[in-house]
Amino acid sequence: MASASLRPSLWKGAVAGLAGGLVGTWVKSQAEPVLQDLGERWFPPTHAEKERPGADVQGHPDRMPPSTLAQEATDVVGVTLSRDETLEAQGAIHWAFGTSAGVAYGVLAEVSDAEVGFGVPAAAVLFAATHGTTLPAADLQADPDRMPTAWWVWELDSHLVYGFAVDLVRRGVRRALG
């Protein structure tokens, strides 16, 4: 719950979470390629593994879940996106989701113990709820048990880094809001 010296406030939690979500999404975006390079150095994936939906953010950004979602959504209304448009839509979806998750986290931190572990456990839950279950079930990503080990390094770890960044910024903004 909010620090003992702060009275819980949903709107302050939301604002702090919004700031945290924006910074966390940026940090995750910067961490993914570095972590993918590390993961692939430690656990080199096969060509076939990198071809799986969601398995190669650098080489196949158009096969990542937000890109696939954008393509499928526009297919429904009969619009075909170019590769550049698909990647722009992917970015918008990535930022909207990351920021929204930050807002939700900020609100939850006001009324629960969500902030325990400086956002890392919450980020692990977010990973499990998205990449671990929902995205494969929606056929937007290959099942996690079919993903290369390197994917676990960059995808899971970038979520954990995201959660930590969200929480650090959220805590600072929340203190500033009083």
PDB file of C-alpha atoms in Angstrom:
ATOM      1  CA  MET A   1       0.000   0.000   0.000  1.00  0.00           C
ATOM      2  CA  ALA A   2       1.012   3.614  -0.298  1.00  0.00           C
ATOM      3  CA  SER A   3       3.764   4.597   2.088  1.00  0.00           C
ATOM      4  CA  ALA A   4       2.639   4.951   5.691  1.00  0.00           C
ATOM      5  CA  SER A   5       3.143   8.721   5.462  1.00  0.00           C
ATOM      6  CA  LEU A   6       0.917   9.021   2.364  1.00  0.00           C
ATOM      7  CA  ARG A   7      -2.853   8.685   2.344  1.00  0.00           C
ATOM      8  CA  PRO A   8      -4.035   6.337  -0.416  1.00  0.00           C
ATOM      9  CA  SER A   9      -5.275   8.242  -3.450  1.00  0.00           C
ATOM     10  CA  LEU A  10      -6.406   6.495  -6.609  1.00  0.00           C
ATOM     11  CA  TRP A  11      -5.879   9.532  -8.846  1.00  0.00           C
ATOM     12  CA  LYS A  12      -2.369  10.151  -7.484  1.00  0.00           C
ATOM     13  CA  GLY A  13      -1.604   6.464  -7.918  1.00  0.00           C
ATOM     14  CA  ALA A  14      -2.873   6.609 -11.502  1.00  0.00           C
ATOM     15  CA  VAL A  15      -0.780   9.686 -12.328  1.00  0.00           C
ATOM     16  CA  ALA A  16       2.318   8.171 -10.718  1.00  0.00           C
ATOM     17  CA  GLY A  17       1.648   4.892 -12.545  1.00  0.00           C
ATOM     18  CA  LEU A  18       1.229   6.759 -15.835  1.00  0.00           C
ATOM     19  CA  ALA A  19       4.655   8.346 -15.426  1.00  0.00           C
ATOM     20  CA  GLY A  20       6.114   5.016 -14.395  1.00  0.00           C
ATOM     21  CA  GLY A  21       4.458   3.239 -17.321  1.00  0.00           C
ATOM     22  CA  LEU A  22       5.872   5.727 -19.826  1.00  0.00           C
ATOM     23  CA  VAL A  23       9.409   5.440 -18.464  1.00  0.00           C
ATOM     24  CA  GLY A  24       9.114   1.676 -17.983  1.00  0.00           C
ATOM     25  CA  THR A  25       7.957   1.183 -21.570  1.00  0.00           C
ATOM     26  CA  TRP A  26      10.887   3.221 -22.841  1.00  0.00           C
ATOM     27  CA  VAL A  27      13.324   1.266 -20.644  1.00  0.00           C
ATOM     28  CA  LYS A  28      11.849  -2.053 -21.834  1.00  0.00           C
ATOM     29  CA  SER A  29      12.204  -0.930 -25.454  1.00  0.00           C
ATOM     30  CA  GLN A  30      15.869  -0.101 -24.884  1.00  0.00           C
ATOM     31  CA  ALA A  31      16.571  -3.297 -22.935  1.00  0.00           C
ATOM     32  CA  GLU A  32      15.017  -5.766 -25.389  1.00  0.00           C
ATOM     33  CA  PRO A  33      17.691  -5.632 -28.130  1.00  0.00           C
ATOM     34  CA  VAL A  34      20.528  -5.749 -25.594  1.00  0.00           C
ATOM     35  CA  LEU A  35      18.941  -8.688 -23.795  1.00  0.00           C
ATOM     36  CA  GLN A  36      18.149 -10.436 -27.084  1.00  0.00           C
ATOM     37  CA  ASP A  37      21.804 -10.175 -28.111  1.00  0.00           C
ATOM     38  CA  LEU A  38      22.905 -11.539 -24.731  1.00  0.00           C
ATOM     39  CA  GLY A  39      20.338 -14.338 -24.771  1.00  0.00           C
ATOM     40  CA  GLU A  40      21.286 -15.387 -28.274  1.00  0.00           C
ATOM     41  CA  ARG A  41      24.980 -15.324 -27.397  1.00  0.00           C
ATOM     42  CA  TRP A  42      24.376 -17.564 -24.373  1.00  0.00           C
ATOM     43  CA  PHE A  43      21.676 -19.765 -25.936  1.00  0.00           C
ATOM     44  CA  PRO A  44      21.933 -19.567 -29.741  1.00  0.00           C
ATOM     45  CA  PRO A  45      18.516 -20.255 -31.270  1.00  0.00           C
ATOM     46  CA  THR A  46      18.095 -22.244 -34.439  1.00  0.00           C
ATOM     47  CA  HIS A  47      16.822 -20.553 -37.581  1.00  0.00           C
ATOM     48  CA  ALA A  48      13.519 -22.411 -37.184  1.00  0.00           C
ATOM     49  CA  GLU A  49      13.126 -21.174 -33.602  1.00  0.00           C
ATOM     50  CA  LYS A  50      13.651 -17.541 -34.658  1.00  0.00           C
ATOM     51  CA  GLU A  51      10.939 -17.937 -37.308  1.00  0.00           C
ATOM     52  CA  ARG A  52       8.267 -18.643 -34.692  1.00  0.00           C
ATOM     53  CA  PRO A  53       5.754 -15.849 -34.092  1.00  0.00           C
ATOM     54  CA  GLY A  54       7.053 -13.553 -31.355  1.00  0.00           C
ATOM     55  CA  ALA A  55      10.538 -15.089 -31.192  1.00  0.00           C
ATOM     56  CA  ASP A  56      12.691 -12.418 -32.854  1.00  0.00           C
ATOM     57  CA  VAL A  57      12.001  -8.789 -31.970  1.00  0.00           C
ATOM     58  CA  GLN A  58      15.010  -7.467 -33.907  1.00  0.00           C
ATOM     59  CA  GLY A  59      14.902  -9.623 -37.036  1.00  0.00           C
ATOM     60  CA  HIS A  60      11.143 -10.000 -37.370  1.00  0.00           C
ATOM     61  CA  PRO A  61       9.466  -7.076 -35.596  1.00  0.00           C
ATOM     62  CA  ASP A  62       6.500  -7.546 -37.927  1.00  0.00           C
ATOM     63  CA  ARG A  63       5.918 -10.979 -36.346  1.00  0.00           C
ATOM     64  CA  MET A  64       5.717  -9.705 -32.786  1.00  0.00           C
ATOM     65  CA  PRO A  65       2.312  -9.865 -31.041  1.00  0.00           C
ATOM     66  CA  PRO A  66       1.445  -6.144 -31.366  1.00  0.00           C
ATOM     67  CA  SER A  67       2.210  -6.232 -35.106  1.00  0.00           C
ATOM     68  CA  THR A  68       0.137  -9.349 -35.611  1.00  0.00           C
ATOM     69  CA  LEU A  69      -2.702  -7.797 -33.616  1.00  0.00           C
ATOM     70  CA  ALA A  70      -2.589  -4.635 -35.751  1.00  0.00           C
ATOM     71  CA  GLN A  71      -2.583  -6.656 -38.968  1.00  0.00           C
ATOM     72  CA  GLU A  72      -5.492  -8.831 -37.844  1.00  0.00           C
ATOM     73  CA  ALA A  73      -7.522  -5.850 -36.617  1.00  0.00           C
ATOM     74  CA  THR A  74      -7.170  -4.000 -39.896  1.00  0.00           C
ATOM     75  CA  ASP A  75      -7.899  -7.159 -41.896  1.00  0.00           C
ATOM     76  CA  VAL A  76     -11.322  -7.228 -40.245  1.00  0.00           C
ATOM     77  CA  VAL A  77     -12.185  -3.874 -41.813  1.00  0.00           C
ATOM     78  CA  GLY A  78     -10.545  -4.699 -45.134  1.00  0.00           C
ATOM     79  CA  VAL A  79      -7.466  -2.507 -44.751  1.00  0.00           C
ATOM     80  CA  THR A  80      -4.019  -3.822 -45.548  1.00  0.00           C
ATOM     81  CA  LEU A  81      -1.172  -2.156 -43.687  1.00  0.00           C
ATOM     82  CA  SER A  82       2.255  -1.700 -45.219  1.00  0.00           C
ATOM     83  CA  ARG A  83       5.189  -3.065 -43.225  1.00  0.00           C
ATOM     84  CA  ASP A  84       5.991   0.470 -42.017  1.00  0.00           C
ATOM     85  CA  GLU A  85       2.377   1.057 -40.975  1.00  0.00           C
ATOM     86  CA  THR A  86       2.339  -2.273 -39.164  1.00  0.00           C
ATOM     87  CA  LEU A  87       5.484  -1.332 -37.250  1.00  0.00           C
ATOM     88  CA  GLU A  88       4.012   2.079 -36.387  1.00  0.00           C
ATOM     89  CA  ALA A  89       0.868   0.371 -35.106  1.00  0.00           C
ATOM     90  CA  GLN A  90       3.047  -2.047 -33.142  1.00  0.00           C
ATOM     91  CA  GLY A  91       4.772   0.862 -31.455  1.00  0.00           C
ATOM     92  CA  ALA A  92       1.468   2.505 -30.592  1.00  0.00           C
ATOM     93  CA  ILE A  93       0.090  -0.732 -29.140  1.00  0.00           C
ATOM     94  CA  HIS A  94       3.319  -1.364 -27.188  1.00  0.00           C
ATOM     95  CA  TRP A  95       3.270   2.146 -25.686  1.00  0.00           C
ATOM     96  CA  ALA A  96      -0.466   2.108 -24.954  1.00  0.00           C
ATOM     97  CA  PHE A  97      -0.263  -1.274 -23.239  1.00  0.00           C
ATOM     98  CA  GLY A  98       2.880  -0.487 -21.255  1.00  0.00           C
ATOM     99  CA  THR A  99       1.518   2.845 -20.112  1.00  0.00           C
ATOM    100  CA  SER A 100      -1.888   1.385 -19.227  1.00  0.00           C
ATOM    101  CA  ALA A 101      -0.229  -1.391 -17.227  1.00  0.00           C
ATOM    102  CA  GLY A 102       1.717   1.298 -15.365  1.00  0.00           C
ATOM    103  CA  VAL A 103      -1.506   3.143 -14.526  1.00  0.00           C
ATOM    104  CA  ALA A 104      -3.097  -0.080 -13.267  1.00  0.00           C
ATOM    105  CA  TYR A 105      -0.008  -0.810 -11.187  1.00  0.00           C
ATOM    106  CA  GLY A 106      -0.036   2.694  -9.729  1.00  0.00           C
ATOM    107  CA  VAL A 107      -3.667   2.336  -8.673  1.00  0.00           C
ATOM    108  CA  LEU A 108      -3.111  -1.163  -7.257  1.00  0.00           C
ATOM    109  CA  ALA A 109      -0.098   0.060  -5.286  1.00  0.00           C
ATOM    110  CA  GLU A 110      -2.428   2.505  -3.516  1.00  0.00           C
ATOM    111  CA  VAL A 111      -4.800  -0.172  -2.265  1.00  0.00           C
ATOM    112  CA  SER A 112      -2.714  -3.361  -2.032  1.00  0.00           C
ATOM    113  CA  ASP A 113       0.775  -4.713  -1.602  1.00  0.00           C
ATOM    114  CA  ALA A 114       1.410  -4.701  -5.385  1.00  0.00           C
ATOM    115  CA  GLU A 115       4.594  -2.681  -4.874  1.00  0.00           C
ATOM    116  CA  VAL A 116       6.261  -5.483  -2.918  1.00  0.00           C
ATOM    117  CA  GLY A 117       9.547  -6.372  -4.623  1.00  0.00           C
ATOM    118  CA  PHE A 118       9.823  -2.998  -6.367  1.00  0.00           C
ATOM    119  CA  GLY A 119       7.572  -3.979  -9.261  1.00  0.00           C
ATOM    120  CA  VAL A 120       9.462  -7.131 -10.220  1.00  0.00           C
ATOM    121  CA  PRO A 121       6.838  -9.665  -9.018  1.00  0.00           C
ATOM    122  CA  ALA A 122       4.068  -7.612 -10.630  1.00  0.00           C
ATOM    123  CA  ALA A 123       6.027  -7.596 -13.899  1.00  0.00           C
ATOM    124  CA  ALA A 124       6.436 -11.378 -13.701  1.00  0.00           C
ATOM    125  CA  VAL A 125       2.662 -11.675 -13.332  1.00  0.00           C
ATOM    126  CA  LEU A 126       2.201  -9.350 -16.320  1.00  0.00           C
ATOM    127  CA  PHE A 127       4.563 -11.528 -18.379  1.00  0.00           C
ATOM    128  CA  ALA A 128       2.691 -14.683 -17.366  1.00  0.00           C
ATOM    129  CA  ALA A 129      -0.681 -13.094 -18.147  1.00  0.00           C
ATOM    130  CA  THR A 130       0.415 -11.913 -21.593  1.00  0.00           C
ATOM    131  CA  HIS A 131       3.274 -13.872 -23.148  1.00  0.00           C
ATOM    132  CA  GLY A 132       2.715 -16.888 -20.941  1.00  0.00           C
ATOM    133  CA  THR A 133      -0.978 -17.386 -21.642  1.00  0.00           C
ATOM    134  CA  THR A 134      -3.119 -14.783 -23.417  1.00  0.00           C
ATOM    135  CA  LEU A 135      -0.965 -14.083 -26.483  1.00  0.00           C
ATOM    136  CA  PRO A 136      -0.418 -17.778 -27.335  1.00  0.00           C
ATOM    137  CA  ALA A 137      -4.124 -18.500 -26.703  1.00  0.00           C
ATOM    138  CA  ALA A 138      -5.022 -15.687 -29.121  1.00  0.00           C
ATOM    139  CA  ASP A 139      -2.546 -17.140 -31.636  1.00  0.00           C
ATOM    140  CA  LEU A 140      -0.504 -13.921 -31.568  1.00  0.00           C
ATOM    141  CA  GLN A 141       2.641 -15.694 -30.375  1.00  0.00           C
ATOM    142  CA  ALA A 142       3.983 -19.244 -30.309  1.00  0.00           C
ATOM    143  CA  ASP A 143       3.501 -21.182 -27.071  1.00  0.00           C
ATOM    144  CA  PRO A 144       6.197 -20.374 -24.495  1.00  0.00           C
ATOM    145  CA  ASP A 145       7.318 -24.018 -24.371  1.00  0.00           C
ATOM    146  CA  ARG A 146       8.152 -23.768 -28.094  1.00  0.00           C
ATOM    147  CA  MET A 147      10.131 -20.543 -27.771  1.00  0.00           C
ATOM    148  CA  PRO A 148      13.933 -20.577 -27.834  1.00  0.00           C
ATOM    149  CA  THR A 149      15.741 -20.253 -24.512  1.00  0.00           C
ATOM    150  CA  ALA A 150      17.132 -16.908 -25.699  1.00  0.00           C
ATOM    151  CA  TRP A 151      13.535 -15.615 -25.905  1.00  0.00           C
ATOM    152  CA  TRP A 152      13.086 -16.267 -22.199  1.00  0.00           C
ATOM    153  CA  VAL A 153      16.206 -14.214 -21.499  1.00  0.00           C
ATOM    154  CA  TRP A 154      15.121 -11.136 -23.405  1.00  0.00           C
ATOM    155  CA  GLU A 155      11.333 -11.254 -23.126  1.00  0.00           C
ATOM    156  CA  LEU A 156      11.017 -12.201 -19.466  1.00  0.00           C
ATOM    157  CA  ASP A 157      13.966 -10.096 -18.337  1.00  0.00           C
ATOM    158  CA  SER A 158      12.802  -7.026 -20.264  1.00  0.00           C
ATOM    159  CA  HIS A 159       9.478  -7.336 -18.435  1.00  0.00           C
ATOM    160  CA  LEU A 160      11.279  -7.509 -15.083  1.00  0.00           C
ATOM    161  CA  VAL A 161      13.345  -4.438 -15.989  1.00  0.00           C
ATOM    162  CA  TYR A 162      10.109  -2.713 -17.030  1.00  0.00           C
ATOM    163  CA  GLY A 163       8.490  -3.490 -13.683  1.00  0.00           C
ATOM    164  CA  PHE A 164      11.453  -2.192 -11.709  1.00  0.00           C
ATOM    165  CA  ALA A 165      11.576   1.022 -13.755  1.00  0.00           C
ATOM    166  CA  VAL A 166       7.814   1.534 -13.423  1.00  0.00           C
ATOM    167  CA  ASP A 167       8.006   1.142  -9.671  1.00  0.00           C
ATOM    168  CA  LEU A 168      11.003   3.438  -9.175  1.00  0.00           C
ATOM    169  CA  VAL A 169       9.409   6.243 -11.170  1.00  0.00           C
ATOM    170  CA  ARG A 170       5.984   5.630  -9.624  1.00  0.00           C
ATOM    171  CA  ARG A 171       7.423   5.862  -6.111  1.00  0.00           C
ATOM    172  CA  GLY A 172       9.201   9.135  -6.896  1.00  0.00           C
ATOM    173  CA  VAL A 173       6.203  10.756  -8.557  1.00  0.00           C
ATOM    174  CA  ARG A 174       3.880   9.530  -5.839  1.00  0.00           C
ATOM    175  CA  ARG A 175       6.088  11.066  -3.131  1.00  0.00           C
ATOM    176  CA  ALA A 176       6.200  14.337  -5.102  1.00  0.00           C
ATOM    177  CA  LEU A 177       2.392  14.376  -5.307  1.00  0.00           C
ATOM    178  CA  GLY A 178       2.159  13.966  -1.538  1.00  0.00           C
TER     179      GLY A 178
END
